[in-house]
Short mmCIF file of C-alpha atoms and ligand atoms in Angstrom, two decimals:
data_model
loop_
_atom_site.label_atom_id
_atom_site.label_comp_id
_atom_site.label_asym_id
_atom_site.label_seq_id
_atom_site.Cartn_x
_atom_site.Cartn_y
_atom_site.Cartn_z
CA MET A 5 -12.28 41.06 46.40
CA PRO A 6 -14.80 43.48 48.44
CA ARG A 7 -14.40 46.64 47.70
CA PRO A 8 -11.03 48.42 49.40
CA ILE A 9 -13.45 49.39 52.91
CA ALA A 10 -14.03 48.10 56.38
CA ALA A 11 -14.79 49.17 59.15
CA THR A 12 -12.52 48.09 62.66
CA ILE A 13 -14.01 47.41 64.96
CA HIS A 14 -10.85 46.86 68.39
CA MET A 15 -11.75 44.85 71.00
CA GLY A 16 -9.24 45.94 73.33
CA ALA A 17 -10.82 49.28 72.62
CA LEU A 18 -14.55 47.95 73.56
CA ARG A 19 -13.08 46.23 77.15
CA HIS A 20 -10.24 48.86 77.52
CA ASN A 21 -13.74 51.50 77.72
CA LEU A 22 -15.70 49.00 79.85
CA GLN A 23 -12.78 49.27 82.35
CA ARG A 24 -13.55 52.91 82.32
CA MET A 25 -16.80 53.47 82.42
CA ARG A 26 -16.80 50.31 85.60
CA GLU A 27 -14.61 52.49 87.33
CA ALA A 28 -16.75 56.10 86.39
CA ALA A 29 -19.37 53.85 87.87
CA LYS A 30 -17.63 53.20 90.83
CA GLY A 31 -18.58 50.33 92.63
CA ARG A 32 -22.40 50.82 90.81
CA THR A 33 -24.16 48.04 88.95
CA LEU A 34 -22.56 47.92 84.88
CA TRP A 35 -25.53 48.14 82.13
CA ALA A 36 -23.97 48.12 78.66
CA VAL A 37 -26.02 49.78 76.07
CA VAL A 38 -25.21 47.57 72.64
CA LYS A 39 -28.61 49.07 70.92
CA ALA A 40 -28.32 50.08 67.08
CA ASN A 41 -26.06 46.71 66.99
CA ALA A 42 -24.20 48.34 69.18
CA TYR A 43 -23.90 51.47 68.19
CA GLY A 44 -23.04 50.61 64.80
CA HIS A 45 -20.56 47.93 66.08
CA GLY A 46 -22.56 45.11 65.74
CA LEU A 47 -24.26 43.00 69.13
CA LEU A 48 -22.89 39.74 68.50
CA ARG A 49 -19.03 41.45 68.84
CA ALA A 50 -20.52 44.12 71.00
CA ALA A 51 -21.69 40.97 73.68
CA ARG A 52 -19.06 39.40 73.78
CA ALA A 53 -16.11 42.32 74.56
CA PHE A 54 -18.92 43.29 76.94
CA GLU A 55 -18.92 40.06 79.29
CA GLU A 56 -16.77 41.62 82.00
CA ALA A 57 -20.54 43.93 82.29
CA ASP A 58 -23.78 43.77 84.60
CA GLY A 59 -25.77 43.29 81.85
CA LEU A 60 -27.23 44.53 77.84
CA ALA A 61 -29.45 47.64 77.50
CA LEU A 62 -31.08 47.97 74.49
CA ILE A 63 -34.14 48.05 71.87
CA ASP A 64 -35.24 44.91 69.44
CA LEU A 65 -36.41 42.19 71.86
CA CYS A 66 -35.62 39.78 68.83
CA ASP A 67 -31.94 41.21 69.70
CA ALA A 68 -31.93 39.91 73.34
CA GLN A 69 -33.24 37.15 72.18
CA LYS A 70 -29.50 37.40 70.17
CA VAL A 71 -28.58 37.29 72.37
CA ARG A 72 -28.80 34.68 74.98
CA GLU A 73 -28.67 32.37 72.41
CA GLN A 74 -25.59 33.07 72.05
CA GLY A 75 -24.98 32.03 75.72
CA TRP A 76 -25.61 35.47 78.03
CA THR A 77 -26.82 34.71 80.92
CA LYS A 78 -26.19 37.82 82.89
CA ARG A 79 -29.37 40.60 82.91
CA ILE A 80 -31.08 41.76 79.61
CA LEU A 81 -32.96 44.63 79.79
CA LEU A 82 -35.14 46.64 76.99
CA LEU A 83 -34.88 50.09 77.67
CA GLU A 84 -38.15 51.32 76.00
CA GLY A 85 -40.39 47.91 77.18
CA PHE A 86 -42.53 45.54 75.10
CA PHE A 87 -44.38 46.79 72.34
CA ASP A 88 -47.05 43.85 72.40
CA GLU A 89 -48.56 41.76 74.11
CA SER A 90 -47.14 39.48 72.33
CA ASP A 91 -44.21 40.35 73.83
CA LEU A 92 -45.03 39.70 77.31
CA PRO A 93 -44.19 35.43 76.96
CA LEU A 94 -40.80 36.02 75.39
CA LEU A 95 -39.92 38.27 78.41
CA GLU A 96 -40.15 35.20 80.56
CA LYS A 97 -38.45 32.24 78.41
CA PHE A 98 -35.82 34.08 78.67
CA ASP A 99 -36.06 36.19 81.06
CA ILE A 100 -35.21 39.64 79.68
CA GLU A 101 -36.19 42.80 81.86
CA THR A 102 -38.50 46.16 81.10
CA ILE A 103 -39.21 49.40 81.46
CA VAL A 104 -42.71 50.16 82.01
CA HIS A 105 -42.74 53.86 81.42
CA ASN A 106 -46.92 53.74 80.49
CA ARG A 107 -50.40 53.00 82.23
CA HIS A 108 -50.74 51.04 78.71
CA MET A 109 -48.62 49.16 79.31
CA ILE A 110 -50.36 47.35 82.79
CA GLU A 111 -53.48 47.36 81.99
CA ILE A 112 -51.20 45.22 79.14
CA LEU A 113 -49.80 43.43 82.48
CA LYS A 114 -52.91 43.36 84.21
CA ALA A 115 -55.05 41.06 81.25
CA HIS A 116 -52.26 38.77 81.57
CA ALA A 117 -51.53 37.89 84.33
CA PRO A 118 -50.48 35.96 86.24
CA PHE A 119 -46.91 35.47 85.08
CA LYS A 120 -44.06 32.83 86.23
CA SER A 121 -41.24 35.96 86.74
CA LEU A 122 -41.95 38.63 85.52
CA LYS A 123 -39.23 41.82 86.24
CA VAL A 124 -40.13 45.42 84.98
CA HIS A 125 -38.72 48.40 85.58
CA ILE A 126 -40.67 51.88 86.81
CA LYS A 127 -39.07 54.94 83.57
CA ILE A 128 -39.22 58.37 85.48
CA ASN A 129 -40.01 61.48 82.92
CA SER A 130 -37.92 63.15 85.29
CA GLY A 131 -38.22 66.54 82.88
CA MET A 132 -36.66 64.99 79.09
CA ASN A 133 -40.88 63.96 78.06
CA ARG A 134 -39.94 61.08 75.78
CA LEU A 135 -41.55 57.69 78.14
CA GLY A 136 -42.62 57.99 81.79
CA PHE A 137 -44.98 58.42 84.81
CA LEU A 138 -44.16 61.56 86.49
CA ALA A 139 -42.22 60.90 89.84
CA THR A 140 -45.16 61.97 92.06
CA GLU A 141 -47.40 58.69 90.09
CA GLU A 142 -44.25 56.44 91.40
CA GLU A 143 -45.97 54.93 94.15
CA GLY A 144 -49.46 54.19 92.57
CA VAL A 145 -47.59 52.41 90.14
CA ARG A 146 -45.81 50.72 92.32
CA ALA A 147 -49.00 49.81 94.17
CA GLU A 148 -50.37 48.29 90.70
CA LEU A 149 -47.77 46.98 89.41
CA GLU A 150 -46.66 44.88 92.33
CA ALA A 151 -50.25 43.96 93.18
CA ILE A 152 -50.34 42.33 89.83
CA GLU A 153 -48.62 38.48 90.74
CA GLY A 154 -45.86 37.54 89.66
CA VAL A 155 -44.36 40.74 88.15
CA ARG A 156 -41.20 41.65 89.88
CA VAL A 157 -40.00 45.33 90.42
CA MET A 158 -36.93 45.37 89.84
CA GLY A 159 -36.16 49.74 90.61
CA VAL A 160 -36.79 52.42 88.91
CA VAL A 161 -34.93 54.18 85.65
CA THR A 162 -35.11 57.82 84.99
CA HIS A 163 -33.09 59.29 81.24
CA PHE A 164 -31.15 62.40 81.10
CA ALA A 165 -31.78 65.64 78.07
CA ASN A 166 -28.70 66.99 78.66
CA ALA A 167 -25.32 64.95 80.93
CA GLU A 168 -23.68 66.77 79.28
CA PRO A 169 -21.13 68.78 81.93
CA THR A 170 -21.66 71.97 79.19
CA TYR A 171 -25.06 72.68 78.96
CA GLU A 172 -25.78 75.08 80.14
CA ALA A 173 -27.08 75.70 83.90
CA ASP A 174 -30.11 78.15 83.02
CA LYS A 175 -31.04 76.35 80.26
CA PRO A 176 -34.27 73.91 80.06
CA ALA A 177 -34.26 70.30 81.96
CA THR A 178 -30.85 70.80 83.77
CA VAL A 179 -29.86 67.75 85.13
CA SER A 180 -30.53 69.25 88.69
CA LEU A 181 -34.09 70.14 87.75
CA GLN A 182 -34.13 65.88 86.57
CA LEU A 183 -32.81 65.58 90.16
CA SER A 184 -34.75 67.52 91.75
CA ARG A 185 -37.54 65.57 90.79
CA MET A 186 -36.74 61.88 90.97
CA ARG A 187 -36.05 63.17 94.80
CA GLN A 188 -39.92 63.72 95.16
CA ILE A 189 -40.15 59.88 95.18
CA GLU A 190 -40.25 58.97 98.45
CA PRO A 191 -39.42 56.19 99.90
CA ARG A 192 -35.99 56.13 98.39
CA PRO A 193 -36.69 53.62 95.00
CA GLU A 194 -34.05 50.10 96.03
CA HIS A 195 -33.25 50.11 93.38
CA LEU A 196 -32.48 53.70 90.41
CA CYS A 197 -30.92 53.72 87.15
CA MET A 198 -30.16 57.52 85.89
CA ALA A 199 -26.57 58.05 84.14
CA ASN A 200 -26.07 58.12 81.13
CA SER A 201 -22.42 58.18 80.02
CA ALA A 202 -22.27 61.73 80.43
CA ALA A 203 -23.52 61.46 84.00
CA THR A 204 -21.78 58.95 85.00
CA LEU A 205 -17.93 60.96 83.72
CA TRP A 206 -19.45 63.63 85.14
CA GLN A 207 -22.13 64.40 87.85
CA ASP A 208 -20.52 63.39 91.06
CA ASP A 209 -24.74 64.92 92.40
CA VAL A 210 -26.08 61.56 89.96
CA LYS A 211 -25.62 58.49 92.07
CA GLY A 212 -28.19 55.26 92.39
CA ASP A 213 -27.54 51.57 92.15
CA ALA A 214 -26.61 50.96 87.82
CA VAL A 215 -25.63 53.34 85.20
CA ARG A 216 -26.19 52.22 81.76
CA ALA A 217 -22.93 53.74 79.73
CA GLY A 218 -23.08 53.30 75.69
CA VAL A 219 -21.52 55.76 73.41
CA ALA A 220 -18.02 56.36 75.81
CA LEU A 221 -17.79 52.67 75.84
CA TYR A 222 -17.28 53.22 71.91
CA GLY A 223 -14.37 55.52 72.43
CA ALA A 224 -15.94 58.48 71.85
CA SER A 225 -16.91 61.81 73.46
CA PRO A 226 -20.76 61.94 74.90
CA ASP A 227 -19.43 65.74 75.04
CA SER A 228 -17.78 67.24 71.65
CA HIS A 229 -15.67 69.67 73.69
CA TYR A 230 -13.99 67.24 75.74
CA THR A 231 -11.84 64.09 73.54
CA SER A 232 -11.68 60.29 74.02
CA GLU A 233 -8.25 61.42 74.92
CA ASP A 234 -9.40 63.96 77.57
CA LEU A 235 -11.81 60.56 79.67
CA ASP A 236 -9.47 58.00 79.09
CA ILE A 237 -10.86 56.23 75.94
CA ARG A 238 -9.94 55.11 73.30
CA PRO A 239 -12.55 54.94 69.58
CA ALA A 240 -13.37 51.32 68.34
CA MET A 241 -14.32 51.58 65.23
CA THR A 242 -11.59 52.58 61.77
CA LEU A 243 -13.58 54.04 59.17
CA SER A 244 -11.33 53.34 56.11
CA ALA A 245 -10.45 53.15 53.14
CA LYS A 246 -8.21 53.14 50.00
CA ILE A 247 -6.98 56.11 47.21
CA LEU A 248 -8.57 53.46 44.52
CA ALA A 249 -7.22 57.17 41.69
CA ILE A 250 -5.32 59.70 41.16
CA GLN A 251 -6.04 63.27 39.30
CA ASN A 252 -3.42 65.69 38.96
CA VAL A 253 -5.61 68.85 38.54
CA PRO A 254 -4.52 72.15 37.30
CA ALA A 255 -6.06 75.19 39.45
CA GLY A 256 -9.12 76.76 38.56
CA GLU A 257 -11.08 73.32 37.73
CA ALA A 258 -14.21 72.48 40.32
CA ILE A 259 -14.31 67.92 41.80
CA GLY A 260 -17.50 65.81 42.05
CA TYR A 261 -21.04 66.57 41.43
CA GLY A 262 -22.32 70.13 41.76
CA SER A 263 -18.64 71.85 41.53
CA ARG A 264 -18.97 72.49 45.42
CA PHE A 265 -15.04 72.53 44.86
CA VAL A 266 -13.17 73.97 42.49
CA THR A 267 -9.42 73.78 43.24
CA HIS A 268 -7.04 77.31 44.13
CA ARG A 269 -3.45 75.28 42.84
CA ASP A 270 -2.70 73.03 41.12
CA SER A 271 -4.25 69.95 42.36
CA ARG A 272 -3.38 66.18 43.34
CA ILE A 273 -6.91 65.14 44.01
CA ALA A 274 -7.54 60.95 45.17
CA VAL A 275 -11.02 59.53 44.75
CA VAL A 276 -11.01 57.05 48.02
CA ALA A 277 -13.72 53.96 47.91
CA CYS A 278 -16.08 55.40 50.27
CA GLY A 279 -19.41 56.94 49.99
CA TYR A 280 -22.10 58.17 50.85
CA ALA A 281 -24.28 54.47 50.43
CA ASP A 282 -21.29 53.70 53.46
CA GLY A 283 -22.78 55.69 55.50
CA TYR A 284 -19.62 58.51 55.69
CA PRO A 285 -22.66 62.38 55.52
CA ARG A 286 -23.72 63.35 52.20
CA SER A 287 -23.79 66.35 54.41
CA THR A 288 -19.91 66.50 54.91
CA PRO A 289 -18.29 69.85 54.14
CA ASP A 290 -14.90 71.07 52.11
CA GLY A 291 -12.01 71.45 54.55
CA THR A 292 -12.76 68.22 57.04
CA PRO A 293 -10.42 66.50 57.83
CA THR A 294 -9.16 62.88 56.69
CA TYR A 295 -5.73 60.83 57.72
CA VAL A 296 -3.23 59.64 55.10
CA GLU A 297 -0.16 58.31 55.58
CA GLY A 298 0.25 60.26 58.60
CA LYS A 299 -1.24 63.45 57.23
CA ILE A 300 -4.20 65.34 57.19
CA ALA A 301 -5.49 65.68 53.73
CA PRO A 302 -9.21 67.73 53.91
CA ILE A 303 -12.37 66.17 51.44
CA ALA A 304 -12.30 68.55 48.19
CA GLY A 305 -16.03 68.10 46.59
CA ALA A 306 -19.15 66.79 46.85
CA ILE A 307 -19.36 63.30 48.85
CA SER A 308 -20.72 60.57 46.22
CA MET A 309 -22.58 57.86 46.40
CA ASP A 310 -19.18 55.67 46.22
CA MET A 311 -16.11 57.54 46.26
CA LEU A 312 -15.61 60.70 48.02
CA THR A 313 -12.26 63.07 46.89
CA ILE A 314 -9.50 64.64 49.04
CA ASP A 315 -7.44 67.20 47.98
CA VAL A 316 -3.71 65.14 48.53
CA THR A 317 -1.63 68.25 47.49
CA ASP A 318 0.09 67.97 50.27
CA VAL A 319 0.37 64.80 51.25
CA PRO A 320 2.63 62.97 48.58
CA GLU A 321 3.36 60.27 49.89
CA ALA A 322 -0.52 59.83 48.80
CA ARG A 323 -0.66 56.98 46.14
CA LEU A 324 -2.90 54.39 44.67
CA GLY A 325 -3.86 51.89 47.22
CA SER A 326 -3.03 54.46 50.15
CA GLU A 327 -5.57 53.63 53.14
CA VAL A 328 -7.38 57.15 54.80
CA GLU A 329 -8.83 57.22 57.60
CA LEU A 330 -11.93 58.53 57.11
CA TRP A 331 -12.27 58.67 61.86
CA GLY A 332 -10.81 56.68 63.95
CA SER A 333 -7.99 57.46 66.45
CA HIS A 334 -6.52 60.19 63.84
CA ILE A 335 -10.17 60.72 63.16
CA PRO A 336 -12.05 61.78 66.07
CA VAL A 337 -16.22 60.48 64.99
CA ASN A 338 -17.03 63.31 66.87
CA GLU A 339 -14.58 66.10 64.22
CA VAL A 340 -16.34 64.77 61.59
CA ALA A 341 -19.54 65.07 63.18
CA LYS A 342 -19.49 67.76 64.24
CA ARG A 343 -18.89 69.32 60.65
CA CYS A 344 -21.94 67.79 59.54
CA GLY A 345 -23.75 69.52 62.27
CA THR A 346 -24.14 66.18 63.90
CA ILE A 347 -23.23 64.56 66.85
CA GLY A 348 -21.54 60.52 66.83
CA TYR A 349 -23.31 58.33 67.82
CA GLU A 350 -25.32 59.71 64.68
CA LEU A 351 -22.65 58.09 62.39
CA LEU A 352 -21.09 55.32 64.42
CA CYS A 353 -24.67 53.92 64.51
CA ALA A 354 -25.17 54.40 60.19
CA ILE A 355 -21.95 52.75 59.19
CA ALA A 356 -23.67 50.90 56.22
CA LEU A 357 -24.87 46.99 55.76
CA ARG A 358 -22.75 46.81 53.27
CA VAL A 359 -19.40 48.02 55.21
CA PRO A 360 -17.35 44.63 55.58
CA ILE A 361 -15.68 44.17 59.07
CA VAL A 362 -12.54 43.74 59.99
CA GLU A 363 -12.19 42.55 64.14
CA ASP A 364 -9.47 43.72 65.79
CA GLU A 365 -7.76 42.62 69.26
CA GLN A 366 -5.83 46.40 69.94
C1 PLP B 414 -29.72 55.38 75.33
C2 PLP B 414 -30.01 55.08 75.85
C3 PLP B 414 -28.46 55.38 77.44
C4 PLP B 414 -26.95 55.46 76.66
O1 PLP B 414 -26.93 56.13 76.19
P1 PLP B 414 -25.65 57.01 76.18
O2 PLP B 414 -25.35 58.49 75.78
O3 PLP B 414 -24.96 56.27 74.53
O4 PLP B 414 -24.52 57.26 77.39
C5 PLP B 414 -28.97 55.41 78.43
N1 PLP B 414 -30.43 55.40 78.99
C6 PLP B 414 -31.34 55.25 77.41
C7 PLP B 414 -32.96 54.88 78.17
C8 PLP B 414 -31.33 55.18 76.95
O5 PLP B 414 -32.16 55.50 75.93
#
């Protein structure tokens, strides 16, 4: 028997969320972002669920090859571009589009021309200061790229640092600042792709011809001040594990490593078959909710490698074998993340390889 833990991936939720983002994209091309093993949900599984998307966007050329070989015939975009000149023949062979974000990449393209057909997108740094050319450089970069035989400029992309609606207007790198820089590009590019999930959901000023939706497709709100229900998206991953022991612990006893949690009453403590080696963060504090037998039970004591402990004193129904939801439709992944000082994205994509994946149609 495998350990009694599973990440259940809800195919119906993935499909529902794709439709939801399709509506929010309002006729724009919809790239489904499937980087980081589809945010922990499984690359090939996500590609199946997102067959209605217009394209898949990801980071790793090997992953791009895998989805092609599985039969994905629509577009594929490398969000960080190619990393080495040896990638170029594969881009052509598998019809994979790449961003070009720096001069070094242009030089590589020049050195390896001519191409049969190599599709590139010009990445603009409009304020995030991570990848890309300045908007004022776009015209020159485009001319250089278009002069390379076989290179086809598909459009222009940029990325927002802060597209959440609760980001304050007096802070750096707002959407409106980044948009004002994008407006310096003249004439307006024939194909412009700017929005991530947050901008697609909340920033009506962000136009363009395409959007790149990631986290919302997996049912997590990009802004922790909003719930999935607020956005009509459904959590696509449930991380759950079973209770493998119950201890009746008198008041004044400490639980687990470091004795962080001390019982203030006679308590029932359940030991659950999930630990930090499964991707449940060790930094999770006491009081973080889990869901068992229809009730909330708080984390009590430090997370171990293979186990964690919850206080089920107020959940008399909890027994050996009861299933505990660590995150999913009752416990938003963002709620656990917030308690740990991080974001749902990190928890989803850190789900460990050893956790068995179960697929359902819900
Ligand atoms: C990850 C990523 C996205 C998707 O962002 P979400 O917030 O998950 O929607 C879009 N564009 C780029 C360039 C990315 O790296």
